[in-house]
PDB file of C-alpha atoms in Angstrom:
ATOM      1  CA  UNK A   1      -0.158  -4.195 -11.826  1.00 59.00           C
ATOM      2  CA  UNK A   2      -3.232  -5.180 -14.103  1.00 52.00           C
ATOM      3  CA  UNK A   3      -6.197  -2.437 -14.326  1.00 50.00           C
ATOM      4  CA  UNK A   4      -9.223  -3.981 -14.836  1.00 50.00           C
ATOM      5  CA  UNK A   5     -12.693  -1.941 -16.670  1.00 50.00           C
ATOM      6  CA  UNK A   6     -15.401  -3.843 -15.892  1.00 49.00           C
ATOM      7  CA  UNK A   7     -16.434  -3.451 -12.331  1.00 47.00           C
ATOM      8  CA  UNK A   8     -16.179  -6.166 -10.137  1.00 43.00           C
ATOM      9  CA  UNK A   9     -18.388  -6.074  -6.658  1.00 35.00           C
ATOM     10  CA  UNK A  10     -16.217  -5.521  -4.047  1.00 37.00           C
ATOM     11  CA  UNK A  11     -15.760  -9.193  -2.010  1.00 35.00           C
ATOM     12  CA  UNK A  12     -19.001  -9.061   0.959  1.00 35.00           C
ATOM     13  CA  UNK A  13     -19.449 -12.371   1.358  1.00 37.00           C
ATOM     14  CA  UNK A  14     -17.834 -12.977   4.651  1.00 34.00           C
ATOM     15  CA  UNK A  15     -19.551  -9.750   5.661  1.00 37.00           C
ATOM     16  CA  UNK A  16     -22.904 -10.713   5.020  1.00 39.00           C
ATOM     17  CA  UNK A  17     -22.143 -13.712   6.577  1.00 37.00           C
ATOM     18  CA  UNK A  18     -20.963 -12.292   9.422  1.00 35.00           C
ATOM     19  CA  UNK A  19     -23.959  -9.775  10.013  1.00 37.00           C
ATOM     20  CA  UNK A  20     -26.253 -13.092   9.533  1.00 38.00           C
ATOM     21  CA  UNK A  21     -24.198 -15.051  12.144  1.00 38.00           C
ATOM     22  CA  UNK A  22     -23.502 -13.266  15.600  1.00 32.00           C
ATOM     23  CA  UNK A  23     -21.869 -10.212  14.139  1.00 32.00           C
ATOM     24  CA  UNK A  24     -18.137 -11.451  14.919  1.00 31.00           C
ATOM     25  CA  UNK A  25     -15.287  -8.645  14.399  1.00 30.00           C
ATOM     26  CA  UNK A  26     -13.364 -11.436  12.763  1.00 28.00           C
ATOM     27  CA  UNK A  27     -14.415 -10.571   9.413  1.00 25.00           C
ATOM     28  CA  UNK A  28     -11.056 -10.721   7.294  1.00 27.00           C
ATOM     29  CA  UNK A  29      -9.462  -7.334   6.444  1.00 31.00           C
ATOM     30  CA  UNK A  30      -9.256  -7.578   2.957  1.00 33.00           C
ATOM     31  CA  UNK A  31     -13.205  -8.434   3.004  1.00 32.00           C
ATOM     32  CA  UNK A  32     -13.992  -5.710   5.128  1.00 31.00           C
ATOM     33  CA  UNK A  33     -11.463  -2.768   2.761  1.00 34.00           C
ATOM     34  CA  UNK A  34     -13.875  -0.723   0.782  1.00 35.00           C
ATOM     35  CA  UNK A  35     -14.464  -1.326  -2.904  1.00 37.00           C
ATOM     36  CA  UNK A  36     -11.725  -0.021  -5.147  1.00 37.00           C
ATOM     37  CA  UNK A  37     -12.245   2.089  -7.626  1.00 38.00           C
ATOM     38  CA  UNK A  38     -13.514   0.093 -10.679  1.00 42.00           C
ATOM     39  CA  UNK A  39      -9.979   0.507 -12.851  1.00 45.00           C
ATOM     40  CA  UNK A  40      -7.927   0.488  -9.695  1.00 47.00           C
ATOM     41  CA  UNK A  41      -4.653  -1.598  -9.842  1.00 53.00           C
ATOM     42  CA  UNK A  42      -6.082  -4.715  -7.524  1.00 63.00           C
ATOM     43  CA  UNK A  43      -4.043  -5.930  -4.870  1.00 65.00           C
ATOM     44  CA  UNK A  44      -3.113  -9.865  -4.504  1.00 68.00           C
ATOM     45  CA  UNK A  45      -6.533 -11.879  -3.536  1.00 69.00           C
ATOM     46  CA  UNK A  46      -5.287 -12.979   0.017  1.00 66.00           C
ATOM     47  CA  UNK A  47      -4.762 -16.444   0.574  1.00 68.00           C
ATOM     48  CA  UNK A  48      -6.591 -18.463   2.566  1.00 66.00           C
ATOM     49  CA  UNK A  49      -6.684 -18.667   6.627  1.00 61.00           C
ATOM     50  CA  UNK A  50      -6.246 -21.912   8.324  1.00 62.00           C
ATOM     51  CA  UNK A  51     -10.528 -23.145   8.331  1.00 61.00           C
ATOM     52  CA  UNK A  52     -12.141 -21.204  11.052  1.00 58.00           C
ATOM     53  CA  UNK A  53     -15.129 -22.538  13.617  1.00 59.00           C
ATOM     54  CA  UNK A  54     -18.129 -23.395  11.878  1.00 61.00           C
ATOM     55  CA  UNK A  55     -20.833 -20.274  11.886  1.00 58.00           C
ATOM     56  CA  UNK A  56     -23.455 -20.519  14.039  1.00 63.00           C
ATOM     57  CA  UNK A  57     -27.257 -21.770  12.622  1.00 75.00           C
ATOM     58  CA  UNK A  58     -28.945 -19.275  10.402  1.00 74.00           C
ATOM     59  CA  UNK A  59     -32.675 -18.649  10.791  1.00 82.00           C
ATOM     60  CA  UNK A  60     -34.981 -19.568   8.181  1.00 85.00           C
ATOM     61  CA  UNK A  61     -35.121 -15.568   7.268  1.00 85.00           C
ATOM     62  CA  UNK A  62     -31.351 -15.464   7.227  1.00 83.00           C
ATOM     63  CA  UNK A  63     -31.472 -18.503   4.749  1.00 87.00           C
ATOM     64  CA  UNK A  64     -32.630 -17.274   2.139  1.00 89.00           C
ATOM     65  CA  UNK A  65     -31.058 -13.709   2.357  1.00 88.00           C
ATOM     66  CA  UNK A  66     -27.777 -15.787   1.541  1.00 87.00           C
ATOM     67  CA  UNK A  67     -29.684 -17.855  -1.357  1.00 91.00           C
ATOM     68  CA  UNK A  68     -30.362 -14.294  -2.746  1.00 92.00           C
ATOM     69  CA  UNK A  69     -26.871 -13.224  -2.602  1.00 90.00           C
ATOM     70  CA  UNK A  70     -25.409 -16.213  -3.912  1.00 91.00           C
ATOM     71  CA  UNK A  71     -27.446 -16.587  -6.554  1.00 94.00           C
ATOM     72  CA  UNK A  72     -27.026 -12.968  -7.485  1.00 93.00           C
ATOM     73  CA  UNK A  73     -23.663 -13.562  -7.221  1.00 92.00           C
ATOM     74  CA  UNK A  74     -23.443 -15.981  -9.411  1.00 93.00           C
ATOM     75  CA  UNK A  75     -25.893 -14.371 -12.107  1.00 95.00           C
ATOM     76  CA  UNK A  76     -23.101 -10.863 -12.092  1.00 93.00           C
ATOM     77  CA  UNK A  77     -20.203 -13.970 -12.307  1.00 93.00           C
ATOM     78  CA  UNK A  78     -21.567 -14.508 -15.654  1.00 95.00           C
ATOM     79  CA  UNK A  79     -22.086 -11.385 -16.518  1.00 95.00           C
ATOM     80  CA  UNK A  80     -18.964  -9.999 -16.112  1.00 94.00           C
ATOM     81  CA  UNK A  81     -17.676 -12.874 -18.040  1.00 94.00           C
ATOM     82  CA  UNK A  82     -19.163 -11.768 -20.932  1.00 94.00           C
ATOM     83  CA  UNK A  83     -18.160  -8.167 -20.707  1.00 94.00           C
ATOM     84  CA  UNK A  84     -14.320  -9.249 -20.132  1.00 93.00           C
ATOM     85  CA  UNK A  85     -14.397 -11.054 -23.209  1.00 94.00           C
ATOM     86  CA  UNK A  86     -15.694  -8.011 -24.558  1.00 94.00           C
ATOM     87  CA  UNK A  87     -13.541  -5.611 -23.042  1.00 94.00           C
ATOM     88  CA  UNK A  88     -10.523  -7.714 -24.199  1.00 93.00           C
ATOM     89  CA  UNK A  89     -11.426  -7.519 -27.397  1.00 94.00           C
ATOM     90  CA  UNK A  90     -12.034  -3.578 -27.802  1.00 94.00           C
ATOM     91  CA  UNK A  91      -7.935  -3.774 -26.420  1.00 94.00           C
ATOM     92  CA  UNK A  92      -7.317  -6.011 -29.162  1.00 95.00           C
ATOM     93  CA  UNK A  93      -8.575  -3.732 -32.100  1.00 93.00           C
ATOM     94  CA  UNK A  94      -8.028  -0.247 -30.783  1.00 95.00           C
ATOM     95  CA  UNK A  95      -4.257   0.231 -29.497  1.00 94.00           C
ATOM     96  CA  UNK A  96      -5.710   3.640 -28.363  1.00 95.00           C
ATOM     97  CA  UNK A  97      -7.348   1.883 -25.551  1.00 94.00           C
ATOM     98  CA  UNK A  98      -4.283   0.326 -24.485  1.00 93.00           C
ATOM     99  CA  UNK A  99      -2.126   3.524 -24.306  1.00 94.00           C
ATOM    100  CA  UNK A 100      -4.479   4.966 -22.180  1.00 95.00           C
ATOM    101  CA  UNK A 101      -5.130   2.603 -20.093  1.00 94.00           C
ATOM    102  CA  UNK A 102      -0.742   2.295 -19.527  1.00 93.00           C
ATOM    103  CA  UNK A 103      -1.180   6.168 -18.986  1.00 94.00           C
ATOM    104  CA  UNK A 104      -3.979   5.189 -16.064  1.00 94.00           C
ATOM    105  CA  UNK A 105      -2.253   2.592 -14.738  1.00 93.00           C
ATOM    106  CA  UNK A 106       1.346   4.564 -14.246  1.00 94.00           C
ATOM    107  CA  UNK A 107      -0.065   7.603 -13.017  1.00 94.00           C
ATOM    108  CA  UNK A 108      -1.634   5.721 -10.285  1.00 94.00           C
ATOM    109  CA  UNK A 109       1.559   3.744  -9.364  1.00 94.00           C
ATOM    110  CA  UNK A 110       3.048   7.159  -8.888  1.00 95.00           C
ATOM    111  CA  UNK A 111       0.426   9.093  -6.979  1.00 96.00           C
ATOM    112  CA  UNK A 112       0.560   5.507  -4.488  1.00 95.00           C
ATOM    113  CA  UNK A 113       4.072   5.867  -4.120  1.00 96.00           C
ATOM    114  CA  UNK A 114       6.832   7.919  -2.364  1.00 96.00           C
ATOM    115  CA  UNK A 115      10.122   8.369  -1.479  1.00 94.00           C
ATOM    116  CA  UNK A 116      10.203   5.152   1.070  1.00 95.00           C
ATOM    117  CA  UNK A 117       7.175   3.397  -0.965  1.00 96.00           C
ATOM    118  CA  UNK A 118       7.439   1.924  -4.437  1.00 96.00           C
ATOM    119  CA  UNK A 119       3.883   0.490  -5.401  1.00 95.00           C
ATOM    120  CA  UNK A 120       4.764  -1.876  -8.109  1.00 93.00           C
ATOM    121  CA  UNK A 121       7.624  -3.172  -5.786  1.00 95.00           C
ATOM    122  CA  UNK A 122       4.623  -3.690  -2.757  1.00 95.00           C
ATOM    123  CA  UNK A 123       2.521  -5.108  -5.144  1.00 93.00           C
ATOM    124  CA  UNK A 124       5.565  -7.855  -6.394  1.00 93.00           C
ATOM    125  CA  UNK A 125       5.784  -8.699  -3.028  1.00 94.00           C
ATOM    126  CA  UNK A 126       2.366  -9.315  -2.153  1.00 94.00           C
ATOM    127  CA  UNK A 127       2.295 -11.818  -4.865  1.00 92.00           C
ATOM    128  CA  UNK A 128       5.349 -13.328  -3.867  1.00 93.00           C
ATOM    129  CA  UNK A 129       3.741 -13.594  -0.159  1.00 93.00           C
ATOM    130  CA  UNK A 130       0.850 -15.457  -1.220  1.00 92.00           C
ATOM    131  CA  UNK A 131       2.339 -17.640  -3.349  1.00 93.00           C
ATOM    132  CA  UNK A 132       4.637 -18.839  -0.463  1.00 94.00           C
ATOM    133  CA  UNK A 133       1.705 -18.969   1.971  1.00 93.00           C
ATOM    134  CA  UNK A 134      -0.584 -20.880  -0.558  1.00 92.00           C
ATOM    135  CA  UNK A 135       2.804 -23.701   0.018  1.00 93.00           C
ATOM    136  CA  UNK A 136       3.375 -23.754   3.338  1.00 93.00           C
ATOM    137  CA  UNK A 137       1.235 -26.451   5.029  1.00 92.00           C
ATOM    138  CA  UNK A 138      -1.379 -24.857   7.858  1.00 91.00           C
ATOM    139  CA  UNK A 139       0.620 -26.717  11.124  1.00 92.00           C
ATOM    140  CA  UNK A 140       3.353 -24.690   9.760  1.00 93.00           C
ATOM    141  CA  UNK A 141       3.943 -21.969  12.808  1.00 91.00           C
ATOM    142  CA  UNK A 142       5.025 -19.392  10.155  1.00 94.00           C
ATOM    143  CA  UNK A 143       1.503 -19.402   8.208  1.00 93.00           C
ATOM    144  CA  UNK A 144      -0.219 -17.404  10.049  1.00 93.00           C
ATOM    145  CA  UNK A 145       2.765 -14.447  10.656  1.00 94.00           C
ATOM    146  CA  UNK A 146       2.851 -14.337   7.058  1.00 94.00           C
ATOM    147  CA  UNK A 147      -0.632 -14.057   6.717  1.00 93.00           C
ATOM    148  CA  UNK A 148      -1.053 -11.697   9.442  1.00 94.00           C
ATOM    149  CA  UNK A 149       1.847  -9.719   7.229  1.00 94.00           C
ATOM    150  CA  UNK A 150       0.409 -10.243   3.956  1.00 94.00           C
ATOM    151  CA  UNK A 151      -2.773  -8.541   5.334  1.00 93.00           C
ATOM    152  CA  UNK A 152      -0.885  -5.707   6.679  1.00 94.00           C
ATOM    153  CA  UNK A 153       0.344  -4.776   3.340  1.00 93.00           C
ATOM    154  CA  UNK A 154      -2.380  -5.738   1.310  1.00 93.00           C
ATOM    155  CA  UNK A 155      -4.463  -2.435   3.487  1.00 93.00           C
ATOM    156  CA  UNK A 156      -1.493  -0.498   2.815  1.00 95.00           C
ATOM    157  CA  UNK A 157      -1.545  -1.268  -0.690  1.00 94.00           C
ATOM    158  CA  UNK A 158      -5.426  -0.716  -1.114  1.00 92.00           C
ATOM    159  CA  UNK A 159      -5.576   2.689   1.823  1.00 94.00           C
ATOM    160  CA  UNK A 160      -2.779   4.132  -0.881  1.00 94.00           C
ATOM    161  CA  UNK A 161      -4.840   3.183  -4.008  1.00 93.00           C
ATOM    162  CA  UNK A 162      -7.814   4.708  -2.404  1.00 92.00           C
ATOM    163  CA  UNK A 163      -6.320   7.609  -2.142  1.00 94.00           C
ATOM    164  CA  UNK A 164      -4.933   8.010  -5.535  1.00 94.00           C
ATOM    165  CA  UNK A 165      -8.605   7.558  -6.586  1.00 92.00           C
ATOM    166  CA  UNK A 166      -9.261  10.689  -4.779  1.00 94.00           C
ATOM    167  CA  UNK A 167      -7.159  12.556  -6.610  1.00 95.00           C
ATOM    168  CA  UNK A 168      -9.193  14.489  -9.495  1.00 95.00           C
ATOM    169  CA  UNK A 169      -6.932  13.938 -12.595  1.00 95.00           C
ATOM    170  CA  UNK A 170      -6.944  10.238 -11.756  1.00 94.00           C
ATOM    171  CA  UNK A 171     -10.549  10.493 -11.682  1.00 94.00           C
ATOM    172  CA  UNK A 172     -11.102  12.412 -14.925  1.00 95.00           C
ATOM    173  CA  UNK A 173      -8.404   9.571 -16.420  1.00 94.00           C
ATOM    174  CA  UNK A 174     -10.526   6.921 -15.527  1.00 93.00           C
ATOM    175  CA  UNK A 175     -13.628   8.077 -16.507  1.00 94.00           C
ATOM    176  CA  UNK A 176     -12.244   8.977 -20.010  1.00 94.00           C
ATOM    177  CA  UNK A 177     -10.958   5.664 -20.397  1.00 94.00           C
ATOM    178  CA  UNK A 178     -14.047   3.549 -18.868  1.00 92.00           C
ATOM    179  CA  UNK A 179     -16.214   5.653 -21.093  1.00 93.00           C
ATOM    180  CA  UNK A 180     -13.913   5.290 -24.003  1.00 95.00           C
ATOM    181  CA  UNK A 181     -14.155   1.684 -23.397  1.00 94.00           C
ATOM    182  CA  UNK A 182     -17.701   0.822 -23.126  1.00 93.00           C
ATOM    183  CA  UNK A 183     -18.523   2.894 -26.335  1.00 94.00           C
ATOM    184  CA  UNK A 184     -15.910   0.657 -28.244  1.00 95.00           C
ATOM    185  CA  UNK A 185     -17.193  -2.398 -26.827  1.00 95.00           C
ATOM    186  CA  UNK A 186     -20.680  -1.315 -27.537  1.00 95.00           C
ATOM    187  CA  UNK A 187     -20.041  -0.033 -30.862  1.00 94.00           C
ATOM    188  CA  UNK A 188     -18.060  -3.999 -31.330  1.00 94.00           C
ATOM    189  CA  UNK A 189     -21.202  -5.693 -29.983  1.00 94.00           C
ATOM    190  CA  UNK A 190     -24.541  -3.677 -29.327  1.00 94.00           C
ATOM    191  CA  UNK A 191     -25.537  -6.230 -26.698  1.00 94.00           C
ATOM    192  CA  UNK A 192     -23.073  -4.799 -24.225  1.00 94.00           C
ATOM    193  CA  UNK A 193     -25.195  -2.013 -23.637  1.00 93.00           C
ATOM    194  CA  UNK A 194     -28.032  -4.515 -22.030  1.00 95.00           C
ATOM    195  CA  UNK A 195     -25.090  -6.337 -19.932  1.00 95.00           C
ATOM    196  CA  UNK A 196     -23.485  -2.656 -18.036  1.00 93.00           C
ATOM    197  CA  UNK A 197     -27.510  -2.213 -17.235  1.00 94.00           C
ATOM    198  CA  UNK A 198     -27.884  -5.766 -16.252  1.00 95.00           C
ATOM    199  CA  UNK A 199     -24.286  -5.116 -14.389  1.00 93.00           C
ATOM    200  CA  UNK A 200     -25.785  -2.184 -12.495  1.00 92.00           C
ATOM    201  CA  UNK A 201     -28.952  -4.091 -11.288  1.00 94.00           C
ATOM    202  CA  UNK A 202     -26.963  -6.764  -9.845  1.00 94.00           C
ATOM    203  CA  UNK A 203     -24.756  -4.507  -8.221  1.00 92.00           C
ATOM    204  CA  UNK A 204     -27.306  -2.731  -6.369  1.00 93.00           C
ATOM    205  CA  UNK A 205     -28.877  -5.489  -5.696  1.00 93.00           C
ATOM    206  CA  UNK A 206     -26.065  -7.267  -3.914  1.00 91.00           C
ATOM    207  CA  UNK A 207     -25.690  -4.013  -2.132  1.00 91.00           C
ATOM    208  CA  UNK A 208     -29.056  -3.760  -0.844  1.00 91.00           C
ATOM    209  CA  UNK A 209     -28.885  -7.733   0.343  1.00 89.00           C
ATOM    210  CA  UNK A 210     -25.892  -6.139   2.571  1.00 87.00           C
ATOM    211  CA  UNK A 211     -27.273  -3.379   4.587  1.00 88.00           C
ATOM    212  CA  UNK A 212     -30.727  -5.749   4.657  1.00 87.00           C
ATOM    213  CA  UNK A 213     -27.978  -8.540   6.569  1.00 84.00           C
ATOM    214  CA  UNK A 214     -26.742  -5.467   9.114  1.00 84.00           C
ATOM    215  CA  UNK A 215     -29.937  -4.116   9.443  1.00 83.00           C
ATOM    216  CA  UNK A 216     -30.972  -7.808  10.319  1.00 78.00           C
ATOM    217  CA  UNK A 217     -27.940  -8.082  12.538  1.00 71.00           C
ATOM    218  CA  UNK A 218     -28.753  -5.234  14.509  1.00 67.00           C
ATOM    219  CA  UNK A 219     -32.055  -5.996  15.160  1.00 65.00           C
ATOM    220  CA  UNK A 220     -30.628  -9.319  16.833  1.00 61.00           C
ATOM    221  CA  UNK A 221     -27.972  -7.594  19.513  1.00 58.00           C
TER     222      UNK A 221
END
């Protein structure tokens, strides 16, 4: 399992979509899991459902709420870009980082597992799930049971990760070792103090577009 520094916004797009359409439950499960933690061991990305009805017209109003978001989106795309070069270089020069972040990483696998759950063995076989899925053609009657299963353990994977997030040693860990980052990568490159602001904004930002799309939603029922 990879850990990851630089924050990535947690996936809302089908959720914002979804408050700007008729506010369908269908949202997909991994959309709708919370955000985990920003150095959190990420599960699998899930593969893709067969193509689902087309959403219903959005109003003018609605319109441009998703303009915003996408081109927000795309604005913190490039952002974090940037930083992950960054970031990959501060691993590069300081095998410090790199210890630590091992240290991070392990201590979560342990807290998510137990006696009848081995986290790095889940986590092998999400992988392994989605690469079969992303083969199997969508007539295939199989698809969607493996979907439906790969979804299953994906909110397993990520309830269990939440968790260990919760714990405050893991916490203290990963704030040592974010904070421990960013000054390196700072300290490599002074502009990456203007890109974690810029980060920040956008964050927010894409936030705000989401409660605006629920608040929009529930003005509409």
């Amino acid at each position: 399992m990879s850990v990851r520094l630089t924050r990535r916004f947690s996936p809302v797009a089908l959720m914002v979509a979804a408050a700007l359409s008729m506010g369908s439950a269908s949202v997909m499960a991994d959309d709708a899991a919370p955000a985990a933690p920003a150095t959190a061991p990420a599960a699998p990305a899930a593969p893709a459902a067969p193509a689902a009805p087309a959403m219903p017209q959005l109003t003018p109003e609605q319109m441009k709420l998703m303009q915003d978001f996408q081109k927000t989106r795309q604005e913190l795309d490039g952002i974090e870009q940037k930083l992950q070069a960054l970031e990959a270089k501060a691993f590069d020069k300081n095998p410090k980082l790199g210890k630590e972040r091992d240290g991070l990483r392990d201590a979560i696998k342990s807290h998510m597992s137990d006696k009848n759950y081995d986290a790095q063995a889940e986590y092998d076989k999400l992988k392994a799930l989605v690469t079969k899925i992303q083969a199997m053609p969508d007539t295939d009657p199989q698809k969607m049971k493996d979907i439906q299963a790969f979804r299953a353990g994906q909110q397993e994977f990520e309830t269990r990760q939440q968790k260990a997030f919760e714990d405050p040693k893991i916490q203290k860990q990963s704030e040592k070792l974010r904070n421990d980052v960013r000054a390196d990568m700072t300290k490599m490159d002074p502009s990456a103090k203007g890109l974690f602001s810029d980060l920040d904004a956008k964050e927010k930002h894409l936030h705000d577009l989401q409660t605006q799309a629920m608040q929009m939603q529930g003005s509409m029922q």
